[in-house]
Short mmCIF file of C-alpha atoms in Angstrom, two decimals:
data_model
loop_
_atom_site.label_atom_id
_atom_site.label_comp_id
_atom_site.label_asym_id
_atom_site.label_seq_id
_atom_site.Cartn_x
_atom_site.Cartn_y
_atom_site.Cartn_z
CA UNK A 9 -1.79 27.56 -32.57
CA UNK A 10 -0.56 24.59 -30.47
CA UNK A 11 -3.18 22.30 -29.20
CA UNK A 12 -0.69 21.21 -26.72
CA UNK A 13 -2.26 22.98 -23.79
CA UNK A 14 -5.57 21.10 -24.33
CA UNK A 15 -3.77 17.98 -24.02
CA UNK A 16 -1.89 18.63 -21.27
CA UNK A 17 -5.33 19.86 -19.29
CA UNK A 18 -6.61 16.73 -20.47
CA UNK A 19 -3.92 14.62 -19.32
CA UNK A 20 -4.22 16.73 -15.65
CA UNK A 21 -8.00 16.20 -15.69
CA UNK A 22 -7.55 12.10 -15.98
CA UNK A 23 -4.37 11.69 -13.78
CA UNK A 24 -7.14 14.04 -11.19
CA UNK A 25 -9.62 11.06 -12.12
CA UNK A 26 -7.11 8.07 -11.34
CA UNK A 27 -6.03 10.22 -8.42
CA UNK A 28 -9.94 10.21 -7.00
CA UNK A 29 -9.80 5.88 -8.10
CA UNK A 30 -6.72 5.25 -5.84
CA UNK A 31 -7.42 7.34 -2.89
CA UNK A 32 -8.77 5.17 -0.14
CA UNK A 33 -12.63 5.77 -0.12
CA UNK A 34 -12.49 7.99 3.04
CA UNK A 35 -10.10 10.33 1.55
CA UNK A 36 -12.06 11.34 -1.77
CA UNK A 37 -13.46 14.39 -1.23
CA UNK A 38 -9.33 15.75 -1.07
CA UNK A 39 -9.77 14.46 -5.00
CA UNK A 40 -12.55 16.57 -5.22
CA UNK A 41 -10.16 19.10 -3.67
CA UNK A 42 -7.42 18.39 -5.59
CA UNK A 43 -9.30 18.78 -8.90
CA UNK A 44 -11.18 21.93 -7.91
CA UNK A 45 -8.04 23.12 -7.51
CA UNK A 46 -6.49 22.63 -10.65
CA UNK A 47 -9.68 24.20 -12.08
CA UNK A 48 -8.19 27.69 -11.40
CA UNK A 49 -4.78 26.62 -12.18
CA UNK A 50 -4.37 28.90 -15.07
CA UNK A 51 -1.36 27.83 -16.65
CA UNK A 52 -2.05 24.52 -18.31
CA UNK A 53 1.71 23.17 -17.27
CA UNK A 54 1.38 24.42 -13.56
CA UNK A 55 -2.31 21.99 -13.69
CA UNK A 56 -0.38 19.15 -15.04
CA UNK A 57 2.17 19.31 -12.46
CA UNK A 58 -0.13 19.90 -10.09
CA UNK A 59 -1.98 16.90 -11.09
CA UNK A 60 1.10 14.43 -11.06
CA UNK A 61 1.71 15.61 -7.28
CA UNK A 62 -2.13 14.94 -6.77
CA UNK A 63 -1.50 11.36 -8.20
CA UNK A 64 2.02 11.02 -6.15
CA UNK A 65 -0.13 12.14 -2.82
CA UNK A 66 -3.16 9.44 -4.04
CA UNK A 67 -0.34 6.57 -4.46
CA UNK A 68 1.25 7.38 -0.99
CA UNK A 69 -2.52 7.71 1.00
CA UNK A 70 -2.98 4.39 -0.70
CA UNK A 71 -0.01 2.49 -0.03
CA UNK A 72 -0.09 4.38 3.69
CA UNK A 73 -2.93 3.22 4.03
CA UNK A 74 -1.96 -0.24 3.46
CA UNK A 75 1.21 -0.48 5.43
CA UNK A 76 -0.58 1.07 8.22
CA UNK A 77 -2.66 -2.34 8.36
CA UNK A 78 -6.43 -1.68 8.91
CA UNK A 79 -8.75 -3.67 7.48
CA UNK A 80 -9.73 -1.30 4.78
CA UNK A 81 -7.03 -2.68 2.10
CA UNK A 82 -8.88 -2.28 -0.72
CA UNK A 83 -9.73 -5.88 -1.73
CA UNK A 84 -9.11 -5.32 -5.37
CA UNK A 85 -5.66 -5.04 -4.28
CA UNK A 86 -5.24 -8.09 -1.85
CA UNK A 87 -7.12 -10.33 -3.68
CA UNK A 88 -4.55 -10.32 -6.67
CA UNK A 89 -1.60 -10.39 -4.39
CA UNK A 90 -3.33 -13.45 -2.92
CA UNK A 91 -3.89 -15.30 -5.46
CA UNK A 92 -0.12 -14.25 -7.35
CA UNK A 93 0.99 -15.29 -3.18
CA UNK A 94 -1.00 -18.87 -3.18
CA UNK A 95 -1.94 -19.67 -6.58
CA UNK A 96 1.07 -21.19 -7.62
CA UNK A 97 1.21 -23.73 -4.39
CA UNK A 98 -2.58 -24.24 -4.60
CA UNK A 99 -1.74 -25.66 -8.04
CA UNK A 100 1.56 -27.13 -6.82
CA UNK A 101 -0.49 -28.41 -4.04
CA UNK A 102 -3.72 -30.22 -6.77
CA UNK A 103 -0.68 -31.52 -8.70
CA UNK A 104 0.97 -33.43 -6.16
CA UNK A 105 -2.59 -34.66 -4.87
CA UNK A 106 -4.29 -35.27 -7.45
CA UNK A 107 -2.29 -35.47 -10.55
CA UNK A 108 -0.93 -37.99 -12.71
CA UNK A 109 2.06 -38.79 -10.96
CA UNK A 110 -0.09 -37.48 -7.72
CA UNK A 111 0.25 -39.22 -4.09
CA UNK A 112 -3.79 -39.98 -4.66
CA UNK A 113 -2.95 -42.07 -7.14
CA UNK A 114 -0.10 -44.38 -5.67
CA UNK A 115 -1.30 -47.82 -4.53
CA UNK A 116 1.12 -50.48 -3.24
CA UNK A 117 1.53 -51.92 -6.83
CA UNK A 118 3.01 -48.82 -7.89
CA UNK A 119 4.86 -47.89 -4.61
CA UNK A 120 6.38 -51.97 -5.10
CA UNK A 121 7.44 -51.60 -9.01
CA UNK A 122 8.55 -48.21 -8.72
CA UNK A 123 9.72 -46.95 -5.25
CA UNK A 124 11.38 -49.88 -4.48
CA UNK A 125 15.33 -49.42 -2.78
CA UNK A 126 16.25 -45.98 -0.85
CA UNK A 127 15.96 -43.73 -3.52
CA UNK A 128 12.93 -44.74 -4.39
CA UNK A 129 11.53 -44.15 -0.93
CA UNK A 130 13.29 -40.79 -0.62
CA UNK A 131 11.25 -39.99 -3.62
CA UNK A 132 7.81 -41.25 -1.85
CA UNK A 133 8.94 -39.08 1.21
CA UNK A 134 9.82 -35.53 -1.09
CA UNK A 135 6.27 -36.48 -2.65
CA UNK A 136 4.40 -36.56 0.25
CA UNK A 137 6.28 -33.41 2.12
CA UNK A 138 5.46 -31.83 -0.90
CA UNK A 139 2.13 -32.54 -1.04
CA UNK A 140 1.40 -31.82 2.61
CA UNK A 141 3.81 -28.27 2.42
CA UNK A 142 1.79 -27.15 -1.03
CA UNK A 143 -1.26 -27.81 0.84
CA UNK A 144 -0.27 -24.61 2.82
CA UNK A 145 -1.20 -22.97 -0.14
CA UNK A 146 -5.33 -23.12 -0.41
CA UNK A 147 -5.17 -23.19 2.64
CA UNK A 148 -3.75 -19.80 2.61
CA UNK A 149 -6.19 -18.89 -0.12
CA UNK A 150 -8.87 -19.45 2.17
CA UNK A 151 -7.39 -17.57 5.10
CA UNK A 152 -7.17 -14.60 2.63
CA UNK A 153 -10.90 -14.87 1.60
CA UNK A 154 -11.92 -14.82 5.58
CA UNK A 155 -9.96 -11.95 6.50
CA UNK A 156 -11.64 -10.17 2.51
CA UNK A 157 -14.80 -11.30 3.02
CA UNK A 158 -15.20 -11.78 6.67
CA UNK A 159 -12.76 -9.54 8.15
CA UNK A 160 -11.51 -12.50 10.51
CA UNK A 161 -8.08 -12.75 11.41
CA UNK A 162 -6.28 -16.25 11.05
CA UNK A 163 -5.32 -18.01 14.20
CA UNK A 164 -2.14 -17.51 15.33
CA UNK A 165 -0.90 -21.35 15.15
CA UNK A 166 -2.49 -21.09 11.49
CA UNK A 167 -0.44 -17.78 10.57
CA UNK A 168 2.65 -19.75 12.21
CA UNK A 169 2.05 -22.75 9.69
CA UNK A 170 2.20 -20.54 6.90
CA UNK A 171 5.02 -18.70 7.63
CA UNK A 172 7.15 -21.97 8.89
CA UNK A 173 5.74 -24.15 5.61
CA UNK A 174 7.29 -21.99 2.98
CA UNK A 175 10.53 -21.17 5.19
CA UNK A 176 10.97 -25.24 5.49
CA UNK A 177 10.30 -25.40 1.65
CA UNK A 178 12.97 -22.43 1.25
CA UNK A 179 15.71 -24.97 2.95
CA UNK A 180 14.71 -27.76 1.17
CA UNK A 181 15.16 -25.98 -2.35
CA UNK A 182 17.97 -24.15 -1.24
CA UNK A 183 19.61 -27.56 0.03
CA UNK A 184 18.92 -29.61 -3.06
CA UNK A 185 20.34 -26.25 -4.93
CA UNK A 186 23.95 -26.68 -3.20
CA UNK A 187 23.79 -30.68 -3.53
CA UNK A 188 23.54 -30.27 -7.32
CA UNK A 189 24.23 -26.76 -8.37
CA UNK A 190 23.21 -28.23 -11.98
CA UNK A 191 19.44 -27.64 -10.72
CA UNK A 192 20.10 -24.22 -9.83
CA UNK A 193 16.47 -22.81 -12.48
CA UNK A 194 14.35 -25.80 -10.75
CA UNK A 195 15.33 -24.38 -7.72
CA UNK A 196 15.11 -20.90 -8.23
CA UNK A 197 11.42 -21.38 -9.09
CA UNK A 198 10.42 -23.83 -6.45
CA UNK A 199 12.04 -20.69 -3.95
CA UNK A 200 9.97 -18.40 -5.73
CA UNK A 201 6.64 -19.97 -6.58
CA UNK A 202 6.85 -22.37 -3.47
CA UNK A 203 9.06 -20.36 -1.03
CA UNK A 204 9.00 -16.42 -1.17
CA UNK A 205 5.37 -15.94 -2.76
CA UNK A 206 3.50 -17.86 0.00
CA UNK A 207 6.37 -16.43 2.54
CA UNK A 208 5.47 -13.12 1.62
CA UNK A 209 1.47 -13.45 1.22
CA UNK A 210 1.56 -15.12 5.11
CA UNK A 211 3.27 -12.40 6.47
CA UNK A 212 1.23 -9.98 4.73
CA UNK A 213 -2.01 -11.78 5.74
CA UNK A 214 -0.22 -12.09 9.41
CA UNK A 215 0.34 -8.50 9.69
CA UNK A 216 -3.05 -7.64 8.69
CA UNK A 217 -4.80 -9.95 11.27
CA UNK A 218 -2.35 -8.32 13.52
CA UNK A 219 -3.64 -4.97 12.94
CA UNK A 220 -7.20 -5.35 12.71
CA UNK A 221 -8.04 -2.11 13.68
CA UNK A 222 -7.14 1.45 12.43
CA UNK A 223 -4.64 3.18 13.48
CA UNK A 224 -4.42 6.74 13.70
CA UNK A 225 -1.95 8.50 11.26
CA UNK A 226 0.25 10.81 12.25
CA UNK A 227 2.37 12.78 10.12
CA UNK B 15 -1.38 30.59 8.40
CA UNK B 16 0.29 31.20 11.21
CA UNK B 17 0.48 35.04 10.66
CA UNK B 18 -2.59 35.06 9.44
CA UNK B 19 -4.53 33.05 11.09
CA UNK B 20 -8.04 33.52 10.63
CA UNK B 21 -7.41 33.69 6.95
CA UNK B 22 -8.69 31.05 4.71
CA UNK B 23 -6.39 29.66 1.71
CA UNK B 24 -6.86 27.10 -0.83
CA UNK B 25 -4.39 24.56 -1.78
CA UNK B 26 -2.14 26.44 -4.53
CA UNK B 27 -1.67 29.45 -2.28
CA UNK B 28 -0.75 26.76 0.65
CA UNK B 29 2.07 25.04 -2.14
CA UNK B 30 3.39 28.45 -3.13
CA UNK B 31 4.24 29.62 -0.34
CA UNK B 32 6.10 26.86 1.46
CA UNK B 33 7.12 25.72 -1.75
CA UNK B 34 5.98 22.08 -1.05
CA UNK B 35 4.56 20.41 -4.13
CA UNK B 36 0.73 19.19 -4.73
CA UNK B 37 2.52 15.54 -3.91
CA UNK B 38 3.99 16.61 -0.24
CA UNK B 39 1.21 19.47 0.40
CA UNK B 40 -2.15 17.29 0.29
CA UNK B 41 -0.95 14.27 2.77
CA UNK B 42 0.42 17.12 5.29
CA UNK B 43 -2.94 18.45 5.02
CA UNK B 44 -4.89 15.37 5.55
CA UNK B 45 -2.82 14.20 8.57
CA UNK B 46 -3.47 17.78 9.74
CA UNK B 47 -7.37 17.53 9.20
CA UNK B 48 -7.09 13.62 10.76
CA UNK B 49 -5.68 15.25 13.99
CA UNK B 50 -7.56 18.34 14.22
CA UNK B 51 -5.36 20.76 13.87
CA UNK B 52 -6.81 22.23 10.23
CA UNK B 53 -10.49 22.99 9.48
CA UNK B 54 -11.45 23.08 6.00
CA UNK B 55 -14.79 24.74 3.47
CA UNK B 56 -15.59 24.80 0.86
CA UNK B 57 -15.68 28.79 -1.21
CA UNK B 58 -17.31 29.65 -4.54
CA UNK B 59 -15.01 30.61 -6.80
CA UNK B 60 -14.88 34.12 -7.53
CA UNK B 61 -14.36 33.32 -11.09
CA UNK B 62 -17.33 32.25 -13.42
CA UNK B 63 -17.49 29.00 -14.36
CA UNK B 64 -15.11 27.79 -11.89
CA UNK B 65 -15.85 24.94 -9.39
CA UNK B 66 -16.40 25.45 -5.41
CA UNK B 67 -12.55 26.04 -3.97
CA UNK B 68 -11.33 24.04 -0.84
CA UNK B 69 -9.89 26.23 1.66
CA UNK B 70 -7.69 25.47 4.84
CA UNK B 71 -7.19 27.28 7.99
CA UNK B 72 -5.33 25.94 11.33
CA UNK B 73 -7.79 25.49 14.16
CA UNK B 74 -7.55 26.69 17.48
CA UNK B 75 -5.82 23.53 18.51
CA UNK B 76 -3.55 23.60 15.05
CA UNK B 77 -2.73 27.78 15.74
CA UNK B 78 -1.10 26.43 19.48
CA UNK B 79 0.57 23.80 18.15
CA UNK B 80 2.43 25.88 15.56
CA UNK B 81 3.20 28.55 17.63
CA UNK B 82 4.81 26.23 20.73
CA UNK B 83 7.07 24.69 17.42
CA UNK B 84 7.91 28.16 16.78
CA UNK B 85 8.68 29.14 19.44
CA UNK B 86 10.68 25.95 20.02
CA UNK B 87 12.45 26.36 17.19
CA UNK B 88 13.42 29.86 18.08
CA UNK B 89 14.63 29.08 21.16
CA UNK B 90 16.51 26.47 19.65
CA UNK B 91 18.32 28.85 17.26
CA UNK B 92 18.61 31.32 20.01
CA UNK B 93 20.73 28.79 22.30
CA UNK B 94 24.35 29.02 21.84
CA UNK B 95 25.30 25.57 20.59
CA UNK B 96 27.43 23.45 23.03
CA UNK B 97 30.36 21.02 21.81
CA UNK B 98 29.60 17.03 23.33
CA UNK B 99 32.88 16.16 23.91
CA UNK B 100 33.61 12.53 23.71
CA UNK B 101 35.82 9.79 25.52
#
């Protein structure tokens, strides 16, 4: 006798449980529908399929539910995309500030024996830009935890600094990419960490404001 | 559930017989409920042991909907189809 029919009911019964987990909260009791259902599913394959189309229909509610913008995004969700968005500037950002080769740090001594001649000020100026662009990125942080925890949109002029800070950071890398193609991995992760993940987290944070309140979905 | 409308059916009878899967069946269904157009209860199972089934059935509002779409769509396959000609 093949215990496989067990397993496979088993396997139904928790993809019916993760179902119930990602449906937004207002559409659980269709979990409870879903795995009523598969109750009288008598054919232990039919339940398992059934249950994988219950999980398919959970992941689509949930992601509908996020691209349709209301302020129910579950915050277990945005808070990780926030912090994978602005974490790495926010660091960037401390670095630049207030670490060992931080602006913070410089004092006219240094900025005299080190900085001195053109190059050396171009180097002052990338450090401070940098500084002051990275600084987009708690800044961003904090915008996230206001629209979390308070549900308050950021300003428009805000949203527009954090959209234009990474897209000015973008041409920057992208520039010193094509004047010395040698620093082509330094660049690819300053556009990534510095240029697409905030990019993408203001947009997403943008859009959200924008849409503060629900929609109705139609089919 | 259009032929029978005053029927009630749960959600495997719904997937059989328009062949849509559990995956494309429930969000049709819970757009439908969003916009009023199905009602929904919950039935004991006529089988012991069994949990409470969920059961669907086109409102009033759903029934006149689906009936103007088929008759749309009938009048749709009924007109002969004309050629757009093109410059």
């Amino acid at each position: 006798v093949s215990d496989s029919p067990t397993v496979r009911r088993r396997l139904a019964k928790a993809l019916l449980r993760q179902t119930a987990w990602i449906l937004p909260k207002q559409r659980r009791p269709w979990a409870e529908a879903m795995l009523s259902e598969s109750h009288h599913l008598a054919n232990d394959r039919e339940a398992l399929r059934w249950a994988v189309g219950c999980l398919i229909a959970g992941i689509r509610e949930r992601v509908r539910t996020m691209i349709t913008g209301n302020l129910k995004i579950a915050w277990w969700v945005l808070i990780p995309e926030m912090l994978l968005c602005f974490g790495p500037t926010s660091i960037g950002w401390w670095d630049a500030t207030f670490g060992d080769y931080g602006v913070v740090g410089l004092n006219a001594d240094i900025i005299h024996r080190y900085f001195a001649g053109a190059s050396g000020t171009a180097a002052l100026v990338r450090m401070f830009s940098g500084a002051i662009v990275e600084f987009l990125g708690p800044v961003g942080l904090i915008a996230a935890a206001r629209l979390i925890v308070l549900r308050r949109a950021m300003s428009r002029t805000l949203g527009a600094m954090l959209i234009v800070g990474p897209i000015i950071h973008l041409g920057f890398s992208i520039t010193r990419f094509i004047i010395s193609p040698p620093l082509l991995s330094a660049a690819l992760d300053e556009v990534i960490l510095f240029g697409l993940l905030p990019l993408a987290g203001a947009l997403h944070l943008a859009w959200l404001g924008a849409h503060q309140s629900p929609t109705p979905i139609r089919a | 559930m259009l032929e029978q409308p005053r029927n009630w059916r749960h959600g495997y009878e719904l997937s059989k017989e328009t062949g849509l899967k559990s995956g494309t069946l429930y969000p049709l269904l819970m757009r439908l409920a969003d916009q009023g157009l199905l009602d929904s209860r919950w039935k004991d199972s006529d089988l012991p042991g069994k949990p409470p089934r969920h059961m669907y059935r086109l409102t009033a509002g759903g029934l006149a909907l689906a009936r103007s779409l088929e008759s749309e769509r009938e009048e749709g396959a009924a007109r002969p189809r004309r050629l757009s000609v093109g410059m």
